């Protein structure tokens, strides 16, 4: 999910993104400063976080 994350980052986003509840929980785990935005450092840390990797792997299984 986070492979090549640098290519996926949009620095100027003006539209609000809506997430379903399960992704919203994941978003909250990654958003360490609770500003409702994911910055590069938060995503970089999420890639290394064992618990977040486990959650993401469950999402991947349900999408297949």
PDB file of C-alpha atoms in Angstrom:
ATOM      1  CA  UNK A   1       0.000   0.000   0.000  1.00  0.00           C
ATOM      2  CA  UNK A   2       2.857   2.393   0.800  1.00  0.00           C
ATOM      3  CA  UNK A   3       5.317   1.278  -1.862  1.00  0.00           C
ATOM      4  CA  UNK A   4       6.874   4.267  -3.633  1.00  0.00           C
ATOM      5  CA  UNK A   5       5.041   6.588  -1.257  1.00  0.00           C
ATOM      6  CA  UNK A   6       6.996   9.599  -2.468  1.00  0.00           C
ATOM      7  CA  UNK A   7       5.234   9.247  -5.839  1.00  0.00           C
ATOM      8  CA  UNK A   8       1.806   9.264  -4.200  1.00  0.00           C
ATOM      9  CA  UNK A   9       2.105  12.360  -2.048  1.00  0.00           C
ATOM     10  CA  UNK A  10       0.137  15.374  -3.188  1.00  0.00           C
ATOM     11  CA  UNK A  11       1.382  18.538  -1.571  1.00  0.00           C
ATOM     12  CA  UNK A  12      -1.524  20.823  -2.473  1.00  0.00           C
ATOM     13  CA  UNK A  13      -4.889  19.179  -1.973  1.00  0.00           C
ATOM     14  CA  UNK A  14      -7.966  21.370  -1.928  1.00  0.00           C
ATOM     15  CA  UNK A  15     -10.673  18.658  -1.968  1.00  0.00           C
ATOM     16  CA  UNK A  16     -11.749  16.802   1.134  1.00  0.00           C
ATOM     17  CA  UNK A  17     -11.473  13.021   1.074  1.00  0.00           C
ATOM     18  CA  UNK A  18     -14.090  10.856   2.747  1.00  0.00           C
ATOM     19  CA  UNK A  19     -13.039   7.480   4.178  1.00  0.00           C
ATOM     20  CA  UNK A  20     -15.152   4.545   5.280  1.00  0.00           C
ATOM     21  CA  UNK A  21     -14.992   3.753   9.001  1.00  0.00           C
ATOM     22  CA  UNK A  22     -12.312   1.053   8.830  1.00  0.00           C
ATOM     23  CA  UNK A  23      -9.964   3.248   6.796  1.00  0.00           C
ATOM     24  CA  UNK A  24     -10.805   6.167   9.049  1.00  0.00           C
ATOM     25  CA  UNK A  25      -9.471   4.174  12.026  1.00  0.00           C
ATOM     26  CA  UNK A  26      -6.268   3.457  10.117  1.00  0.00           C
ATOM     27  CA  UNK A  27      -5.976   7.129   9.194  1.00  0.00           C
ATOM     28  CA  UNK A  28      -6.233   8.075  12.869  1.00  0.00           C
ATOM     29  CA  UNK A  29      -3.467   5.635  13.767  1.00  0.00           C
ATOM     30  CA  UNK A  30      -1.159   7.135  11.150  1.00  0.00           C
ATOM     31  CA  UNK A  31      -2.067  10.791  11.838  1.00  0.00           C
ATOM     32  CA  UNK A  32       0.128  11.199  14.933  1.00  0.00           C
ATOM     33  CA  UNK A  33      -0.378  14.968  15.309  1.00  0.00           C
ATOM     34  CA  UNK A  34      -4.178  14.726  14.850  1.00  0.00           C
ATOM     35  CA  UNK A  35      -4.315  17.504  12.275  1.00  0.00           C
ATOM     36  CA  UNK A  36      -6.470  15.413   9.868  1.00  0.00           C
ATOM     37  CA  UNK A  37      -3.660  15.403   7.337  1.00  0.00           C
ATOM     38  CA  UNK A  38      -1.011  12.792   6.613  1.00  0.00           C
ATOM     39  CA  UNK A  39       2.407  14.250   6.055  1.00  0.00           C
ATOM     40  CA  UNK A  40       5.414  12.485   4.625  1.00  0.00           C
ATOM     41  CA  UNK A  41       6.974  11.764   8.020  1.00  0.00           C
ATOM     42  CA  UNK A  42       3.763  10.163   9.333  1.00  0.00           C
ATOM     43  CA  UNK A  43       3.524   7.943   6.265  1.00  0.00           C
ATOM     44  CA  UNK A  44       7.189   7.051   6.509  1.00  0.00           C
ATOM     45  CA  UNK A  45       6.717   6.012  10.150  1.00  0.00           C
ATOM     46  CA  UNK A  46       3.543   4.076   9.275  1.00  0.00           C
ATOM     47  CA  UNK A  47       5.477   1.979   6.775  1.00  0.00           C
ATOM     48  CA  UNK A  48       7.777   0.867   9.587  1.00  0.00           C
ATOM     49  CA  UNK A  49       5.038   0.283  12.172  1.00  0.00           C
ATOM     50  CA  UNK A  50       4.362  -3.427  12.719  1.00  0.00           C
ATOM     51  CA  UNK A  51       0.769  -2.924  13.910  1.00  0.00           C
ATOM     52  CA  UNK A  52      -0.146  -0.718  10.967  1.00  0.00           C
ATOM     53  CA  UNK A  53       1.422  -3.193   8.523  1.00  0.00           C
ATOM     54  CA  UNK A  54      -0.744  -5.935  10.011  1.00  0.00           C
ATOM     55  CA  UNK A  55      -3.911  -3.847   9.646  1.00  0.00           C
ATOM     56  CA  UNK A  56      -3.032  -2.983   6.045  1.00  0.00           C
ATOM     57  CA  UNK A  57      -2.420  -6.638   5.217  1.00  0.00           C
ATOM     58  CA  UNK A  58      -5.987  -7.402   6.385  1.00  0.00           C
ATOM     59  CA  UNK A  59      -7.341  -4.708   4.041  1.00  0.00           C
ATOM     60  CA  UNK A  60      -5.405  -6.167   1.146  1.00  0.00           C
ATOM     61  CA  UNK A  61      -6.932  -9.598   1.783  1.00  0.00           C
ATOM     62  CA  UNK A  62     -10.466  -8.203   1.765  1.00  0.00           C
ATOM     63  CA  UNK A  63      -9.862  -6.312  -1.481  1.00  0.00           C
ATOM     64  CA  UNK A  64      -8.818  -9.432  -3.405  1.00  0.00           C
TER      65      UNK A  64
END
